[in-house]
Amino acid sequence: MARARFIRLPFRGDVLSRAAVVAVIALLLAGLLAPVLPIGDPEAIGAGPRLNGPDGAFPLGTDNLGRPVLARIFEGILLTFILSTVAVLIASVVGAIVGMVAAYLHRTADEVISRFADVLFSFPPVLLGLLVTAILDPGIHSTIAAIVLITLPSMIRVVRAATLDVVGRDFVIIAEIAGASFGRRLFLHLLPNVAGVIAVQTAYSISLGMLIESALSFLGLGVQPPSASLGSLLREGAIYLDIAPWLVFGPGAFLAIAILSVNLLGDGLRSVVDPLEARPLH
Amino acid sequence: MSILVRYALARFASACLTLFCVALLVFAAIHAMPGSFEDVMVPQGTQAMRDVLAERLGLNKPILEQLGRWLSQVIQGNLGDSLVTQESVAAEYLRRLPATAEIAGLATVFALVVGVPFGIFSGLAGSRRLVSQFSRLGGGLAMSVPDFVVGAVLLYLFTRYSLWFTVGNWVPITENLIGNLRSALLPAFTLSLLGIGLIMATARHATIGVLGQDFITAALARGKSPAVIVRHHVLRNAGIPIITILAIYSGYLLGGTIIVENLFSVPGVGRYLITGVLNRDYPVVQAGVLLAAFFFIVLNMLADILYALLDPRIGRRRG
């Protein structure tokens, strides 16, 4: 019996990546639709009893101000996703252009760009975030700046390496001889050949960005109240860990699922772009 | 001069250059920041007080002179004094180093002991669906669940049901070895999870890569047993990527200890640094970031030199 297919998921034969696609879509929908879902108002102080455990009325309990935790989580998911995605898109665009230019121009430009990436790369990730927050005041803008600076060097390196494989090919040389402009060669000839690599690196960077955002917010250096991200919810919850563990377990579980899903999505993309041949040893 | 020594020297020179650029960037970053040292130290101070302070700290000198003075102090091991306690930052970092080094070291050992065998095993199982999906999920989980989430769950479980481990009550190793382990194992385990995931994925990837090589087919054709193949070919070839990932993991450890020390109240380097950031104690932040970058650069340099030792092709190709 032929089954009607309304939706076709990507990553055929890859159960985990398919599950990840579903999870990411579900989390995003939850975040977007939170205002109309019957889960309560995340900002309604005193909507329920304070620090009340999970029950029928509040599936994930309430926080120290009586706000419903589930609604706060859905609100936080959206901010966590958006912050990380915006920052990583900035890093991807800049990193892709700079990486391609470095590989294509060789010599001085390559040397300067690679050295710059090396220097950024030699800061351990969270520490670069701390330095950025120490300079800018902690908040959404400093968190985005931190994620951009942390994900940029690996994007530059990956794109540069992928472009180096392409620059010597005949079609690029022919485009050069035919007098195609620099921008045309870069975006029409090089970009399509490294686009897959950029997509994979972007997915991984978004999951890293979510990790950085939540770590900084957990330390009190990222998103500041009244805004709430999953990391800042965990920070607030950690204060009541002994008496109200659901304040940590709920956001923690959602954060882990969100990051894991984006990561698995990256895996799925990678196996499409760059299939690794697996052969068992008999 | 041997090729290897030349390679090592070139790598050393490049590490020094990177470190110099990092120092410049840190200096520029701290000086680009809005508000000055005087605002932090004497927020309500008069102009006269500010002038005295600027004179003492050399803040009224030209920027290049300040940079030169700071660099020469750093090279001599003087990282300045804390704005809050007025004590030497370098001495405080040194005093707190053992606790951090202990949990980071333990975490690395856990990560290797668990990650390498599991990674190789799952690589040997190859494309068998169930194994590969499970190892992907396990590795993905270890890499995705943030350390502060795992740490918070452990913290809750072990404060509630106080099983053998102690939480939030650090005992130095010089005082009591058992007591020290009781307080160090949980933070170390929390830190090691990402390492386990990274090393497992790397070992698995490397194993699959090696098994596809012609020399494995040749060894199979010669009738070598799988055990011999794993010992002679797989382990040896998986070594290099594992060293690379260890160097990367060390960078994570430098950041991860900040979070874990904060969570488990370990009196280490990371806790000092985060207090510095929250107090806007710039010499502490400046020194902390610089020291962490220094460690990271040195470890990456050692890893590069170590590959050249393990794989003679690397030194020769570049040398």
PDB file of C-alpha atoms in Angstrom, chain B residues 51-218:
ATOM      1  CA  ASP B  51      45.671  62.377  39.166  1.00  0.00           C
ATOM      2  CA  VAL B  52      47.645  60.752  41.951  1.00  0.00           C
ATOM      3  CA  LEU B  53      46.373  57.360  40.900  1.00  0.00           C
ATOM      4  CA  ALA B  54      47.092  57.966  37.217  1.00  0.00           C
ATOM      5  CA  GLU B  55      50.605  59.050  38.154  1.00  0.00           C
ATOM      6  CA  ARG B  56      51.185  55.941  40.261  1.00  0.00           C
ATOM      7  CA  LEU B  57      49.864  53.535  37.631  1.00  0.00           C
ATOM      8  CA  GLY B  58      51.547  55.407  34.787  1.00  0.00           C
ATOM      9  CA  LEU B  59      48.223  56.045  33.091  1.00  0.00           C
ATOM     10  CA  ASN B  60      49.184  59.582  32.075  1.00  0.00           C
ATOM     11  CA  LYS B  61      52.132  58.385  29.966  1.00  0.00           C
ATOM     12  CA  PRO B  62      51.900  58.003  26.147  1.00  0.00           C
ATOM     13  CA  ILE B  63      50.161  54.774  25.143  1.00  0.00           C
ATOM     14  CA  LEU B  64      53.238  53.254  23.494  1.00  0.00           C
ATOM     15  CA  GLU B  65      55.295  53.856  26.614  1.00  0.00           C
ATOM     16  CA  GLN B  66      52.584  52.186  28.699  1.00  0.00           C
ATOM     17  CA  LEU B  67      52.581  49.224  26.289  1.00  0.00           C
ATOM     18  CA  GLY B  68      56.369  48.897  26.465  1.00  0.00           C
ATOM     19  CA  ARG B  69      56.353  49.062  30.242  1.00  0.00           C
ATOM     20  CA  TRP B  70      53.540  46.515  30.512  1.00  0.00           C
ATOM     21  CA  LEU B  71      55.227  44.086  28.092  1.00  0.00           C
ATOM     22  CA  SER B  72      58.548  44.257  29.913  1.00  0.00           C
ATOM     23  CA  GLN B  73      56.765  43.665  33.229  1.00  0.00           C
ATOM     24  CA  VAL B  74      54.878  40.690  31.813  1.00  0.00           C
ATOM     25  CA  ILE B  75      58.095  39.126  30.531  1.00  0.00           C
ATOM     26  CA  GLN B  76      59.553  39.473  34.033  1.00  0.00           C
ATOM     27  CA  GLY B  77      56.505  37.670  35.438  1.00  0.00           C
ATOM     28  CA  ASN B  78      54.913  40.766  36.964  1.00  0.00           C
ATOM     29  CA  LEU B  79      51.243  40.769  35.975  1.00  0.00           C
ATOM     30  CA  GLY B  80      50.309  43.813  38.034  1.00  0.00           C
ATOM     31  CA  ASP B  81      48.306  44.189  41.226  1.00  0.00           C
ATOM     32  CA  SER B  82      44.630  43.601  41.770  1.00  0.00           C
ATOM     33  CA  LEU B  83      42.630  46.830  41.878  1.00  0.00           C
ATOM     34  CA  VAL B  84      40.482  45.374  44.642  1.00  0.00           C
ATOM     35  CA  THR B  85      42.936  43.694  47.029  1.00  0.00           C
ATOM     36  CA  GLN B  86      46.129  45.503  45.912  1.00  0.00           C
ATOM     37  CA  GLU B  87      47.902  42.149  45.933  1.00  0.00           C
ATOM     38  CA  SER B  88      50.062  40.665  43.211  1.00  0.00           C
ATOM     39  CA  VAL B  89      47.902  39.019  40.556  1.00  0.00           C
ATOM     40  CA  ALA B  90      50.635  36.576  39.525  1.00  0.00           C
ATOM     41  CA  ALA B  91      51.066  35.326  43.104  1.00  0.00           C
ATOM     42  CA  GLU B  92      47.318  34.811  43.498  1.00  0.00           C
ATOM     43  CA  TYR B  93      47.065  32.855  40.225  1.00  0.00           C
ATOM     44  CA  LEU B  94      50.041  30.730  41.228  1.00  0.00           C
ATOM     45  CA  ARG B  95      48.523  30.012  44.639  1.00  0.00           C
ATOM     46  CA  ARG B  96      45.276  28.852  43.028  1.00  0.00           C
ATOM     47  CA  LEU B  97      46.865  26.863  40.214  1.00  0.00           C
ATOM     48  CA  PRO B  98      47.163  23.443  41.959  1.00  0.00           C
ATOM     49  CA  ALA B  99      43.400  23.012  42.469  1.00  0.00           C
ATOM     50  CA  THR B 100      42.644  23.891  38.840  1.00  0.00           C
ATOM     51  CA  ALA B 101      45.490  21.768  37.495  1.00  0.00           C
ATOM     52  CA  GLU B 102      44.252  18.823  39.538  1.00  0.00           C
ATOM     53  CA  ILE B 103      40.676  18.818  38.276  1.00  0.00           C
ATOM     54  CA  ALA B 104      41.779  19.545  34.704  1.00  0.00           C
ATOM     55  CA  GLY B 105      44.363  16.737  34.860  1.00  0.00           C
ATOM     56  CA  LEU B 106      41.885  14.247  36.303  1.00  0.00           C
ATOM     57  CA  ALA B 107      39.358  15.229  33.626  1.00  0.00           C
ATOM     58  CA  THR B 108      41.906  14.565  30.862  1.00  0.00           C
ATOM     59  CA  VAL B 109      42.721  11.148  32.309  1.00  0.00           C
ATOM     60  CA  PHE B 110      39.015  10.204  32.505  1.00  0.00           C
ATOM     61  CA  ALA B 111      38.454  11.420  28.964  1.00  0.00           C
ATOM     62  CA  LEU B 112      41.313   9.307  27.585  1.00  0.00           C
ATOM     63  CA  VAL B 113      40.544   6.175  29.588  1.00  0.00           C
ATOM     64  CA  VAL B 114      36.907   6.135  28.540  1.00  0.00           C
ATOM     65  CA  GLY B 115      37.075   7.835  25.131  1.00  0.00           C
ATOM     66  CA  VAL B 116      39.847   5.910  23.362  1.00  0.00           C
ATOM     67  CA  PRO B 117      38.629   2.313  23.873  1.00  0.00           C
ATOM     68  CA  PHE B 118      34.990   3.172  23.173  1.00  0.00           C
ATOM     69  CA  GLY B 119      35.900   5.197  20.098  1.00  0.00           C
ATOM     70  CA  ILE B 120      38.056   2.433  18.619  1.00  0.00           C
ATOM     71  CA  PHE B 121      35.452  -0.196  19.405  1.00  0.00           C
ATOM     72  CA  SER B 122      32.712   1.772  17.689  1.00  0.00           C
ATOM     73  CA  GLY B 123      35.014   2.444  14.735  1.00  0.00           C
ATOM     74  CA  LEU B 124      35.746  -1.279  14.381  1.00  0.00           C
ATOM     75  CA  ALA B 125      32.035  -1.989  14.368  1.00  0.00           C
ATOM     76  CA  GLY B 126      32.041   0.331  11.367  1.00  0.00           C
ATOM     77  CA  SER B 127      28.804   0.855   9.558  1.00  0.00           C
ATOM     78  CA  ARG B 128      26.764  -1.548  11.646  1.00  0.00           C
ATOM     79  CA  ARG B 129      23.739   0.652  12.012  1.00  0.00           C
ATOM     80  CA  LEU B 130      22.899   0.262  15.672  1.00  0.00           C
ATOM     81  CA  VAL B 131      26.463   0.748  16.918  1.00  0.00           C
ATOM     82  CA  SER B 132      27.134   3.760  14.767  1.00  0.00           C
ATOM     83  CA  GLN B 133      23.865   5.463  15.693  1.00  0.00           C
ATOM     84  CA  PHE B 134      24.452   4.760  19.380  1.00  0.00           C
ATOM     85  CA  SER B 135      27.984   6.061  19.364  1.00  0.00           C
ATOM     86  CA  ARG B 136      26.856   9.166  17.488  1.00  0.00           C
ATOM     87  CA  LEU B 137      24.108   9.770  20.010  1.00  0.00           C
ATOM     88  CA  GLY B 138      26.427   9.139  22.957  1.00  0.00           C
ATOM     89  CA  GLY B 139      29.185  11.326  21.544  1.00  0.00           C
ATOM     90  CA  GLY B 140      26.652  13.992  20.594  1.00  0.00           C
ATOM     91  CA  LEU B 141      25.175  13.986  24.087  1.00  0.00           C
ATOM     92  CA  ALA B 142      28.569  14.261  25.737  1.00  0.00           C
ATOM     93  CA  MET B 143      29.388  17.227  23.508  1.00  0.00           C
ATOM     94  CA  SER B 144      26.008  18.945  23.691  1.00  0.00           C
ATOM     95  CA  VAL B 145      24.933  18.800  27.306  1.00  0.00           C
ATOM     96  CA  PRO B 146      26.531  21.900  28.812  1.00  0.00           C
ATOM     97  CA  ASP B 147      28.901  21.259  31.713  1.00  0.00           C
ATOM     98  CA  PHE B 148      26.914  23.505  34.035  1.00  0.00           C
ATOM     99  CA  VAL B 149      23.770  21.462  33.421  1.00  0.00           C
ATOM    100  CA  VAL B 150      25.532  18.178  34.196  1.00  0.00           C
ATOM    101  CA  GLY B 151      27.292  19.840  37.111  1.00  0.00           C
ATOM    102  CA  ALA B 152      24.058  21.224  38.538  1.00  0.00           C
ATOM    103  CA  VAL B 153      22.342  17.835  38.320  1.00  0.00           C
ATOM    104  CA  LEU B 154      25.299  16.142  40.049  1.00  0.00           C
ATOM    105  CA  LEU B 155      25.405  18.914  42.622  1.00  0.00           C
ATOM    106  CA  TYR B 156      21.737  18.356  43.396  1.00  0.00           C
ATOM    107  CA  LEU B 157      22.043  14.569  43.601  1.00  0.00           C
ATOM    108  CA  PHE B 158      25.110  14.590  45.798  1.00  0.00           C
ATOM    109  CA  THR B 159      24.055  17.332  48.192  1.00  0.00           C
ATOM    110  CA  ARG B 160      20.732  15.588  48.593  1.00  0.00           C
ATOM    111  CA  TYR B 161      21.913  12.022  49.017  1.00  0.00           C
ATOM    112  CA  SER B 162      25.471  12.761  50.150  1.00  0.00           C
ATOM    113  CA  LEU B 163      27.082   9.636  48.727  1.00  0.00           C
ATOM    114  CA  TRP B 164      30.751   9.530  49.700  1.00  0.00           C
ATOM    115  CA  PHE B 165      31.618  12.623  47.596  1.00  0.00           C
ATOM    116  CA  THR B 166      31.704  16.018  49.244  1.00  0.00           C
ATOM    117  CA  VAL B 167      30.332  19.049  47.468  1.00  0.00           C
ATOM    118  CA  GLY B 168      31.334  22.659  47.954  1.00  0.00           C
ATOM    119  CA  ASN B 169      33.981  21.873  50.534  1.00  0.00           C
ATOM    120  CA  TRP B 170      37.363  21.778  48.844  1.00  0.00           C
ATOM    121  CA  VAL B 171      40.173  19.904  50.605  1.00  0.00           C
ATOM    122  CA  PRO B 172      43.681  20.613  49.249  1.00  0.00           C
ATOM    123  CA  ILE B 173      45.693  17.576  48.196  1.00  0.00           C
ATOM    124  CA  THR B 174      48.474  18.463  50.643  1.00  0.00           C
ATOM    125  CA  GLU B 175      46.041  18.213  53.533  1.00  0.00           C
ATOM    126  CA  ASN B 176      44.327  14.885  53.015  1.00  0.00           C
ATOM    127  CA  LEU B 177      44.482  12.758  49.880  1.00  0.00           C
ATOM    128  CA  ILE B 178      41.185  10.924  50.355  1.00  0.00           C
ATOM    129  CA  GLY B 179      39.340  14.074  51.352  1.00  0.00           C
ATOM    130  CA  ASN B 180      40.839  15.785  48.321  1.00  0.00           C
ATOM    131  CA  LEU B 181      39.603  13.065  45.966  1.00  0.00           C
ATOM    132  CA  ARG B 182      36.153  13.225  47.531  1.00  0.00           C
ATOM    133  CA  SER B 183      35.935  16.889  46.652  1.00  0.00           C
ATOM    134  CA  ALA B 184      37.768  16.738  43.296  1.00  0.00           C
ATOM    135  CA  LEU B 185      36.223  13.757  41.495  1.00  0.00           C
ATOM    136  CA  LEU B 186      32.802  15.269  40.803  1.00  0.00           C
ATOM    137  CA  PRO B 187      34.069  18.505  39.239  1.00  0.00           C
ATOM    138  CA  ALA B 188      36.647  16.512  37.269  1.00  0.00           C
ATOM    139  CA  PHE B 189      33.991  14.110  35.985  1.00  0.00           C
ATOM    140  CA  THR B 190      31.791  17.035  34.929  1.00  0.00           C
ATOM    141  CA  LEU B 191      34.684  18.548  32.995  1.00  0.00           C
ATOM    142  CA  SER B 192      35.610  15.239  31.377  1.00  0.00           C
ATOM    143  CA  LEU B 193      32.275  14.641  29.624  1.00  0.00           C
ATOM    144  CA  LEU B 194      33.029  16.881  26.660  1.00  0.00           C
ATOM    145  CA  GLY B 195      36.491  15.332  26.418  1.00  0.00           C
ATOM    146  CA  ILE B 196      35.005  11.820  26.362  1.00  0.00           C
ATOM    147  CA  GLY B 197      32.695  12.845  23.511  1.00  0.00           C
ATOM    148  CA  LEU B 198      35.448  14.577  21.540  1.00  0.00           C
ATOM    149  CA  ILE B 199      37.980  11.782  21.958  1.00  0.00           C
ATOM    150  CA  MET B 200      35.422   9.070  21.198  1.00  0.00           C
ATOM    151  CA  ALA B 201      34.353  10.784  17.989  1.00  0.00           C
ATOM    152  CA  THR B 202      37.967  11.364  16.967  1.00  0.00           C
ATOM    153  CA  ALA B 203      39.091   7.821  17.723  1.00  0.00           C
ATOM    154  CA  ARG B 204      36.095   6.428  15.861  1.00  0.00           C
ATOM    155  CA  HIS B 205      36.692   8.661  12.855  1.00  0.00           C
ATOM    156  CA  ALA B 206      40.405   7.831  12.783  1.00  0.00           C
ATOM    157  CA  THR B 207      39.723   4.095  13.099  1.00  0.00           C
ATOM    158  CA  ILE B 208      37.275   4.120  10.201  1.00  0.00           C
ATOM    159  CA  GLY B 209      39.746   6.146   8.146  1.00  0.00           C
ATOM    160  CA  VAL B 210      42.598   3.719   8.823  1.00  0.00           C
ATOM    161  CA  LEU B 211      40.480   0.647   8.061  1.00  0.00           C
ATOM    162  CA  GLY B 212      39.842   1.995   4.552  1.00  0.00           C
ATOM    163  CA  GLN B 213      43.574   2.083   3.735  1.00  0.00           C
ATOM    164  CA  ASP B 214      45.303  -0.366   1.419  1.00  0.00           C
ATOM    165  CA  PHE B 215      47.742  -1.524   4.077  1.00  0.00           C
ATOM    166  CA  ILE B 216      44.837  -2.917   6.092  1.00  0.00           C
ATOM    167  CA  THR B 217      43.659  -4.930   3.083  1.00  0.00           C
ATOM    168  CA  ALA B 218      47.243  -6.102   2.669  1.00  0.00           C
TER     169      ALA B 218
END
